[in-house]
Every structure is written in C-alpha cells, then in structure tokens.
Coordinates of C-alpha atoms in Angstrom, one line a residue:
M366 CA 0.1 0.1 -0.2
A367 CA 2.9 2.4 0.8
I368 CA 3.9 2.0 -2.9
S369 CA 0.8 2.9 -4.2
V370 CA 0.5 5.9 -1.7
A371 CA 4.0 7.1 -2.8
L372 CA 3.1 6.8 -6.5
I373 CA 0.1 8.9 -6.0
V374 CA 2.2 11.7 -4.0
V375 CA 5.0 11.8 -6.8
I376 CA 2.7 11.9 -9.7
T377 CA 0.6 14.6 -8.0
C378 CA 3.8 16.8 -7.2
V379 CA 5.1 16.3 -10.6
D380 CA 2.0 17.4 -12.4
L381 CA 1.8 20.5 -10.2
L382 CA 5.5 21.4 -11.0
A383 CA 5.3 20.6 -14.7
P384 CA 4.6 23.2 -17.4
A385 CA 0.8 24.0 -18.0
Q386 CA 0.7 22.1 -21.1
I387 CA 1.7 18.7 -19.5
H388 CA -1.0 16.7 -17.7
L389 CA 0.4 14.0 -15.9
G390 CA -2.8 13.2 -13.7
P391 CA -4.3 10.6 -15.8
L392 CA -1.3 8.7 -14.5
L393 CA -2.9 8.5 -11.2
V394 CA -5.0 5.2 -12.4
V395 CA -1.8 3.1 -12.3
A396 CA -1.9 3.2 -8.5
P397 CA -5.3 1.3 -7.8
A398 CA -4.1 -1.0 -10.9
L399 CA -0.8 -1.8 -8.9
T400 CA -2.6 -2.2 -5.7
L401 CA -4.8 -5.2 -7.4
S402 CA -1.9 -7.2 -7.7
F403 CA -1.2 -7.5 -3.9
A404 CA -4.3 -6.3 -2.0
G405 CA -7.9 -6.9 -1.7
P406 CA -10.9 -4.9 -2.9
R407 CA -11.2 -2.5 0.2
V408 CA -7.5 -1.5 -0.1
T409 CA -8.0 -1.2 -3.9
A410 CA -11.1 1.0 -3.4
L411 CA -9.3 3.4 -0.9
I412 CA -6.3 3.7 -3.2
G413 CA -8.7 4.5 -6.1
A414 CA -10.4 7.2 -3.8
L415 CA -7.1 8.8 -3.1
A416 CA -6.0 8.9 -6.8
V417 CA -9.4 10.8 -7.4
A418 CA -8.8 13.0 -4.5
A419 CA -5.2 13.7 -6.0
Q420 CA -6.8 14.5 -9.2
V421 CA -9.3 16.9 -7.5
V422 CA -6.2 18.6 -5.9
I423 CA -4.5 19.1 -9.2
A424 CA -7.5 20.6 -10.9
A425 CA -8.1 22.8 -8.1
L426 CA -4.3 24.0 -8.2
R427 CA -3.9 24.2 -11.7
G428 CA -6.7 26.7 -13.2
G429 CA -9.8 25.2 -11.5
F430 CA -12.1 22.5 -12.7
T431 CA -12.0 22.9 -16.4
V432 CA -13.7 20.3 -18.7
N433 CA -10.4 18.8 -19.2
H434 CA -10.0 18.2 -15.6
Q435 CA -13.6 17.0 -14.9
V436 CA -13.1 14.3 -17.8
Q437 CA -10.1 13.2 -16.1
I438 CA -11.5 13.0 -12.7
A439 CA -14.5 11.1 -14.0
A440 CA -12.1 8.7 -16.0
I441 CA -10.0 7.9 -13.0
A442 CA -13.3 7.2 -10.9
V443 CA -14.8 4.9 -13.5
I444 CA -11.5 3.1 -14.1
S445 CA -10.9 2.9 -10.3
L446 CA -14.3 1.5 -9.9
L447 CA -13.9 -1.1 -12.5
I448 CA -10.6 -2.2 -10.9
V449 CA -12.3 -2.7 -7.6
V450 CA -15.0 -4.8 -9.2
Y451 CA -12.4 -6.9 -10.9
S452 CA -10.7 -7.2 -7.5
Q453 CA -13.7 -8.7 -5.9
E454 CA -14.3 -11.1 -8.8
Q455 CA -10.7 -12.2 -8.5
R456 CA -11.0 -12.7 -4.6
R457 CA -14.1 -14.6 -5.1
R458 CA -12.2 -17.1 -7.8
H459 CA -9.5 -17.4 -5.2
R460 CA -11.7 -18.6 -2.7
E461 CA -13.3 -21.1 -5.2
L462 CA -10.0 -22.4 -6.1
A463 CA -8.9 -22.7 -2.5
R464 CA -12.2 -24.8 -2.0
V465 CA -11.4 -27.0 -5.0
R466 CA -7.7 -27.7 -3.9
S467 CA -9.1 -28.5 -0.4
V468 CA -11.8 -31.0 -2.0
S469 CA -8.8 -32.3 -4.3
E470 CA -6.5 -32.8 -1.3
A471 CA -9.3 -34.6 0.5
T472 CA -9.9 -36.9 -2.6
Q473 CA -6.2 -37.7 -2.8
R474 CA -5.9 -38.8 0.8
V475 CA -8.7 -41.1 0.1
V476 CA -8.0 -42.5 -3.1
L477 CA -4.1 -42.1 -3.1
R478 CA -3.2 -43.0 0.5
P479 CA 0.4 -42.4 1.2
L480 CA 2.6 -45.5 0.9
P481 CA 4.3 -46.6 4.0
H482 CA 8.0 -46.0 3.9
R483 CA 8.6 -49.6 5.2
L484 CA 7.0 -52.7 3.7
G485 CA 8.8 -55.9 4.9
P486 CA 12.3 -55.7 3.7
L487 CA 11.4 -52.9 1.4
R488 CA 12.1 -49.1 1.7
V489 CA 9.4 -47.4 -0.4
A490 CA 8.9 -43.8 -1.4
S491 CA 6.2 -42.4 -3.9
L492 CA 5.4 -39.1 -5.7
Y493 CA 2.3 -37.7 -7.2
M494 CA 2.7 -34.5 -9.6
A495 CA -0.4 -32.8 -10.9
A496 CA -0.5 -31.1 -14.0
E497 CA -3.1 -28.8 -13.5
D498 CA -2.8 -25.9 -10.8
E499 CA -6.6 -26.3 -9.9
A500 CA -6.3 -30.1 -8.7
Q501 CA -3.9 -32.3 -6.8
I502 CA -5.3 -35.6 -8.4
G503 CA -6.1 -36.9 -11.8
G504 CA -6.0 -40.4 -13.4
D505 CA -2.6 -41.6 -12.1
L506 CA -2.6 -44.0 -9.2
Y507 CA -0.7 -46.3 -7.0
A508 CA -1.1 -48.5 -3.8
A509 CA 0.9 -51.2 -1.9
T510 CA -0.2 -53.7 0.5
R511 CA 1.3 -56.7 2.4
V512 CA 0.0 -60.4 1.5
E513 CA 1.6 -63.4 3.2
D514 CA 5.4 -62.6 3.5
C515 CA 5.2 -60.5 0.2
T516 CA 4.8 -57.0 -0.8
R517 CA 2.1 -56.4 -3.5
L518 CA 2.1 -53.3 -5.5
I519 CA -0.2 -51.6 -8.4
I520 CA 0.7 -48.4 -10.4
G521 CA -1.8 -47.4 -13.1
D522 CA -2.8 -44.8 -15.3
V523 CA -6.6 -43.9 -16.2
R524 CA -7.5 -42.7 -19.6
G525 CA -8.9 -39.0 -19.3
K526 CA -9.1 -36.2 -16.8
G527 CA -11.5 -34.8 -14.2
L528 CA -14.1 -36.4 -12.2
T529 CA -14.4 -39.3 -14.5
S530 CA -10.8 -40.4 -14.1
I531 CA -11.1 -40.2 -10.3
S532 CA -13.9 -42.1 -10.5
D533 CA -12.4 -44.9 -12.5
A534 CA -9.5 -44.7 -10.4
S535 CA -11.3 -45.0 -6.9
V536 CA -12.9 -48.2 -8.5
L537 CA -9.7 -49.7 -9.2
M538 CA -7.9 -48.9 -6.1
G539 CA -10.8 -50.1 -4.0
A540 CA -10.9 -53.3 -5.9
F541 CA -7.2 -53.7 -5.4
R542 CA -7.1 -53.4 -1.7
E543 CA -9.8 -56.0 -1.4
A544 CA -8.9 -58.4 -4.0
A545 CA -5.1 -58.4 -3.3
H546 CA -5.6 -60.3 -0.1
F547 CA -7.5 -63.1 -1.9
S548 CA -6.2 -63.8 -5.2
P549 CA -3.3 -66.3 -4.9
G550 CA -1.3 -64.7 -8.2
L551 CA -1.0 -61.6 -10.4
V552 CA -2.8 -63.1 -13.0
E553 CA -5.9 -64.0 -11.0
L554 CA -5.7 -60.4 -9.3
A555 CA -5.7 -58.9 -13.1
D556 CA -8.7 -60.9 -14.1
V557 CA -10.6 -59.6 -10.7
L558 CA -9.6 -56.3 -11.4
E559 CA -10.7 -56.3 -15.1
R560 CA -14.1 -57.7 -14.0
S561 CA -14.4 -54.9 -11.5
V562 CA -13.4 -52.3 -14.0
C563 CA -16.0 -53.6 -16.4
R564 CA -18.8 -53.7 -14.2
H565 CA -18.2 -50.0 -13.4
L566 CA -18.2 -49.0 -16.9
A567 CA -21.4 -51.2 -17.6
E568 CA -23.0 -49.1 -14.9
H569 CA -22.0 -45.9 -16.1
T570 CA -23.5 -47.1 -19.5
T571 CA -26.7 -47.7 -18.0
I572 CA -26.8 -44.1 -16.4
A573 CA -25.8 -42.6 -19.7
H574 CA -28.9 -44.5 -21.4
A575 CA -31.1 -43.4 -18.6
E576 CA -29.8 -39.8 -18.6
R577 CA -29.7 -39.1 -22.6
G578 CA -32.9 -39.7 -24.5
G579 CA -31.9 -39.7 -28.0
A580 CA -30.5 -42.7 -29.8
A581 CA -27.6 -40.4 -31.3
E582 CA -26.7 -39.4 -28.0
R583 CA -26.7 -42.8 -26.5
L584 CA -24.5 -44.2 -28.9
A585 CA -22.1 -41.3 -28.5
A586 CA -22.2 -42.2 -24.5
E587 CA -21.3 -45.7 -25.4
A588 CA -18.4 -45.0 -27.6
E589 CA -16.9 -42.6 -25.2
L590 CA -17.3 -45.1 -22.2
R591 CA -15.7 -47.6 -24.7
E592 CA -12.8 -45.4 -25.0
H593 CA -12.2 -45.6 -21.1
F594 CA -9.3 -47.9 -20.0
I595 CA -6.8 -48.2 -17.4
T596 CA -3.1 -49.0 -18.0
A597 CA -1.8 -50.9 -14.8
L598 CA 1.3 -52.8 -13.6
L599 CA 1.0 -55.2 -10.8
V600 CA 4.1 -56.5 -9.0
D601 CA 5.0 -59.0 -6.1
I602 CA 8.0 -58.9 -4.3
P603 CA 8.5 -61.8 -1.9
D604 CA 10.3 -61.2 1.2
E605 CA 12.8 -64.0 0.8
G606 CA 14.7 -65.0 -2.5
N607 CA 15.7 -62.7 -5.2
V608 CA 12.8 -63.4 -7.8
A609 CA 9.9 -60.8 -8.0
Y610 CA 6.9 -61.2 -10.2
M611 CA 4.9 -58.5 -12.4
T612 CA 1.9 -58.6 -14.8
N613 CA 1.7 -55.5 -17.3
C614 CA -1.4 -54.4 -18.6
G615 CA -0.6 -51.8 -21.0
H616 CA 1.6 -49.9 -18.8
P617 CA 5.1 -48.5 -19.3
P618 CA 7.6 -51.1 -18.2
P619 CA 9.5 -50.5 -15.0
L620 CA 13.2 -49.9 -14.6
L621 CA 15.5 -52.0 -12.5
L622 CA 18.5 -50.2 -11.0
P623 CA 20.9 -52.9 -9.7
E624 CA 23.2 -52.2 -6.8
R625 CA 26.2 -52.9 -9.3
G626 CA 25.0 -50.1 -11.6
G627 CA 23.0 -49.7 -14.8
V628 CA 19.5 -49.4 -15.6
T629 CA 17.3 -52.4 -17.0
T630 CA 13.8 -51.8 -18.7
L631 CA 11.7 -54.9 -17.6
S632 CA 9.5 -55.4 -20.7
A633 CA 6.8 -57.8 -20.4
T634 CA 7.3 -61.0 -22.3
Q635 CA 3.5 -61.7 -21.8
P636 CA 1.8 -58.2 -21.8
A637 CA -2.1 -58.0 -21.4
P638 CA -4.5 -55.5 -22.4
P639 CA -5.3 -52.3 -20.3
L640 CA -7.8 -52.9 -17.8
G641 CA -11.4 -51.9 -18.9
M642 CA -11.0 -53.3 -22.7
C643 CA -13.8 -55.4 -21.9
E644 CA -14.4 -56.9 -25.4
L645 CA -10.6 -58.2 -25.7
P646 CA -9.1 -61.3 -24.5
R647 CA -6.5 -61.3 -21.9
G648 CA -3.2 -62.7 -23.1
S649 CA -1.7 -63.3 -19.7
S650 CA -4.8 -65.1 -18.7
S651 CA -4.3 -67.8 -21.3
S652 CA -0.7 -68.2 -20.2
G653 CA -1.5 -68.2 -16.4
T654 CA 2.0 -67.1 -15.4
P655 CA 3.4 -63.6 -14.6
D656 CA 6.6 -62.3 -15.9
T657 CA 9.8 -62.5 -13.6
F658 CA 12.7 -60.7 -12.8
T659 CA 15.6 -60.7 -10.5
F660 CA 15.4 -58.3 -7.6
E661 CA 18.4 -58.7 -5.1
D662 CA 19.4 -56.9 -1.9
G663 CA 20.2 -53.3 -2.6
D664 CA 18.5 -53.3 -6.1
T665 CA 16.0 -50.4 -6.8
L666 CA 12.7 -50.6 -8.9
L667 CA 11.2 -47.8 -10.3
L668 CA 7.5 -47.8 -11.3
Y669 CA 6.1 -44.8 -13.1
T670 CA 3.3 -43.5 -15.5
D671 CA 3.3 -42.3 -18.9
G672 CA 3.3 -38.7 -17.4
V673 CA 6.9 -38.7 -16.9
I674 CA 8.2 -40.5 -20.1
E675 CA 6.0 -38.2 -22.3
A676 CA 6.7 -35.0 -20.6
R677 CA 8.2 -32.5 -23.4
A678 CA 10.7 -29.9 -23.1
P679 CA 10.0 -26.6 -25.0
D680 CA 11.9 -28.0 -28.1
G681 CA 9.6 -31.1 -28.1
S682 CA 12.0 -33.6 -26.7
F683 CA 10.5 -36.2 -24.4
Y684 CA 12.0 -36.8 -21.0
P685 CA 14.9 -39.4 -21.1
L686 CA 14.0 -41.3 -18.0
A687 CA 16.2 -44.3 -18.6
Q688 CA 19.1 -42.2 -19.4
R689 CA 18.8 -39.7 -16.3
V690 CA 17.8 -42.2 -13.5
G691 CA 20.8 -44.2 -13.3
Q692 CA 23.1 -41.1 -12.0
W693 CA 20.8 -41.0 -8.8
S694 CA 20.4 -44.8 -8.1
G695 CA 22.6 -44.5 -5.0
S696 CA 20.4 -41.7 -3.5
G697 CA 17.8 -43.8 -1.7
P698 CA 14.2 -44.1 -2.5
E699 CA 13.3 -40.4 -1.2
G700 CA 16.5 -38.8 -2.7
L701 CA 15.7 -40.6 -6.1
L702 CA 12.6 -39.1 -6.3
H703 CA 13.5 -35.7 -5.1
H704 CA 16.3 -35.6 -7.9
L705 CA 13.8 -37.0 -10.6
R706 CA 11.2 -34.4 -9.8
R707 CA 13.7 -31.7 -10.0
D708 CA 15.0 -32.7 -13.2
L709 CA 11.7 -33.3 -14.6
L710 CA 10.4 -29.8 -13.9
D711 CA 13.7 -28.6 -15.4
H712 CA 13.1 -30.5 -18.5
V713 CA 9.5 -29.4 -19.2
G714 CA 10.3 -25.7 -18.1
G715 CA 8.4 -25.9 -14.7
R716 CA 4.8 -27.1 -15.7
L717 CA 3.8 -30.6 -16.5
G718 CA 1.4 -31.3 -19.4
D719 CA 0.1 -34.4 -17.7
D720 CA -0.2 -35.9 -14.4
A721 CA 2.8 -37.8 -13.4
A722 CA 3.1 -40.4 -10.5
M723 CA 6.4 -42.4 -9.6
V724 CA 7.2 -45.2 -7.0
V725 CA 10.7 -46.0 -5.9
I726 CA 11.2 -49.5 -4.1
R727 CA 14.5 -50.8 -2.7
R728 CA 15.4 -54.1 -1.2
S729 CA 17.2 -53.5 2.0
P730 CA 18.9 -56.5 3.2
A731 CA 18.9 -55.0 7.0
L732 CA 15.2 -55.0 6.7
H733 CA 14.6 -58.9 6.3
P734 CA 12.3 -60.1 9.1
V735 CA 13.9 -63.6 8.9
Q736 CA 17.5 -62.1 9.4
Q737 CA 16.2 -59.9 12.2
L738 CA 14.5 -62.9 14.0
K739 CA 17.8 -64.9 13.8
R740 CA 19.5 -62.0 15.6
M741 CA 17.0 -62.2 18.4
V742 CA 16.8 -65.9 19.0
P743 CA 19.4 -67.3 21.1
V744 CA 21.6 -70.0 19.8
N745 CA 23.3 -72.3 22.1
G746 CA 22.8 -69.5 25.0
A747 CA 24.1 -66.7 23.1
H748 CA 22.6 -64.3 20.5
R749 CA 23.9 -64.5 16.9

C-alpha cells in the first residue's frame, strides 16, 4: 500500500510542478491498478479514492475545474471502480480455487493413500505430480499392501481427466485393496480387477442410457465409455529370495537399477491389454503365469506413469528417464524421487502437461524379517 500512496504523491507533485501544457494526472490510475496485484478490494478502493482526490487537488491548483479536468476526474473514478469490481471477482475466484484444492486434497488422501516407508524388507517412496494448478489428483494411481510374506503393488493410469478419471481410479484402487488379499497370483488379481472395472463401466453405460434420451446421444455415450481404460502394472516382491513377479496391462515398463550399477528396462514378455478393454481377450490369462525378474538386496525398482516419459521440453523432446535415472541410483528412494522431480520440472520448463506418478522400491537386506528374527533368537545360549 505504501508504494501506491507514494506513487500518487509523486505523480501529483510532478504534475503540479510541470509546465501548464503537460498533464500527468491521468497516470494516477496506475496506483489502484498496481494495488490490485497485492491487496484486496477494500485497499484497492481506498487507493482509487486517493487517486481521485489527488486529481481533484491537481484541478483545484491548476486553473480550476475545467472540462479537461472534469473528464480526467471522471475517467479515474470509473476506471478505479472497474478495478475494484475486478478485484472482488478475483477474490471470489481465489476462494473457489482454494475450495477446489481442499476437496482435491481430501480426495487424494482417500484414493491415493500415502505409501508406507517400510514394507517388509523394502524401503518405499512415492510421488504424485498434478498437471493442473486447480487439482491435486487426476487419473494416475498407486497402492501397496502386504500379503503372506510378500509385498504387492499396483501403479496405473486412467485414460482421461477430471471427475470421471477420479471415479475410475477409485474403483480400481478399492478393488485392488480388497482382491489383493484373496487372489493367489498376479494373473488372477488382474482378472478380478478387469471384472471390477468392466462392471463399473457397464453401470456408467446404463446411467448414460437413462440420462440421454436420443439414440444418437446414447450411441455417443457408449462410444465414449468404450474408450475408457486403465493401464496398470502389478508387482509381487516376496520377502525371501531374489525373484519378483509382475503382470503388465498396457503400462510403461518399470526400470530396474541394480546395486552394481546400470539401468534395465523390464519389458513384459506376456503383456496383457489395459484394464477396461472388456471386449478383448486377456493374453496373460491364457498363459496363467506372470513375468519374473531378479530383484536382489540393494537393487532399486522404479515404477512410473506415462506422464513422466511423455513430458516434453520446450523444444518438443521427451524426458529421457532411462538415461537420467541411473546417476541417482545410490540416493535412496526419497532422494531418487527428489532428484527426478527437480530434473523433470527443469526439462519441461516448470509445468507438466500431464499428471505424473512415481514409486521407488529398494530391497534392503537390513530389513529382512527372518534375519532380524535370527539375531533375536538365542543359539546355544548366545545371540547371533
């Protein structure tokens, strides 16, 4: 506010000291316009009133209230009023945006629960980066749970944006959290999730038929719903041994960062269609076995959504995740995500065009429950 008042004083003094043919009074309108950037409607209105008063003073001291001065006073008053109205509208929109963000954050806590930092012998870190300023959650999802000496994870990406994608993501997350404890393997779990998503889409199709009376509108609704699908990657990491399992349903392949160095892309040898493609046969179901890969102590596994690898720089180049991630493999899960987030934002110029999610898992030998138990159990009267 002090800057705006000082600006009014300076313009008024310079106008009074300037030659008679020079009129700087109209510049007073800059003061309320400047105030709009850092203050609310009341302060802006006060600065506008001071600007009008300053123009009145200039008119009184420079030849009286001529037609020119009257027009200047009226113009400053009208423009100041418009700025105040705009300030009120801006304040209202800011309050609405704050409410939207609050609802989005609450939805995120329900749908995207934070992953535990420890899961059996694993250290885990997760990151969600929303593309839009108005929302903290979109169609990307991840979850993890413990099942019979094994850690089971999912990461996925719902096609589309907005409330529809959040609805689809919540259905899949709920189905995963329930079915993960009853499905013996990843292939069976993928089949259960597929049936849940298809039921959800069928219900939406029924609702669309009820809400849209015309045949053309119903056909358009059905076509739109048929385009809804979810790419997903399911991973099982047993506590013991060095073999892990995965089933890939149309999702970007994970990256393995062995402790010895390097980066390996774990492409699926038996890929399955994305979830929600209800009319397509599932290739993994016919084989009945998931893919396997070696995951040893000290190794790191990076799961991510396509918002990471499809992030574009201003020159149009994609983010080279596989080429960049290796240099931070020794940073730990949290440190790796920190470096990736900063590097990704630098690549795109500070703003993502799509939501992005990443999950980092590291097998830590110090966390093996069997090894911990052996240290605690006495052997021949002594601890190991």
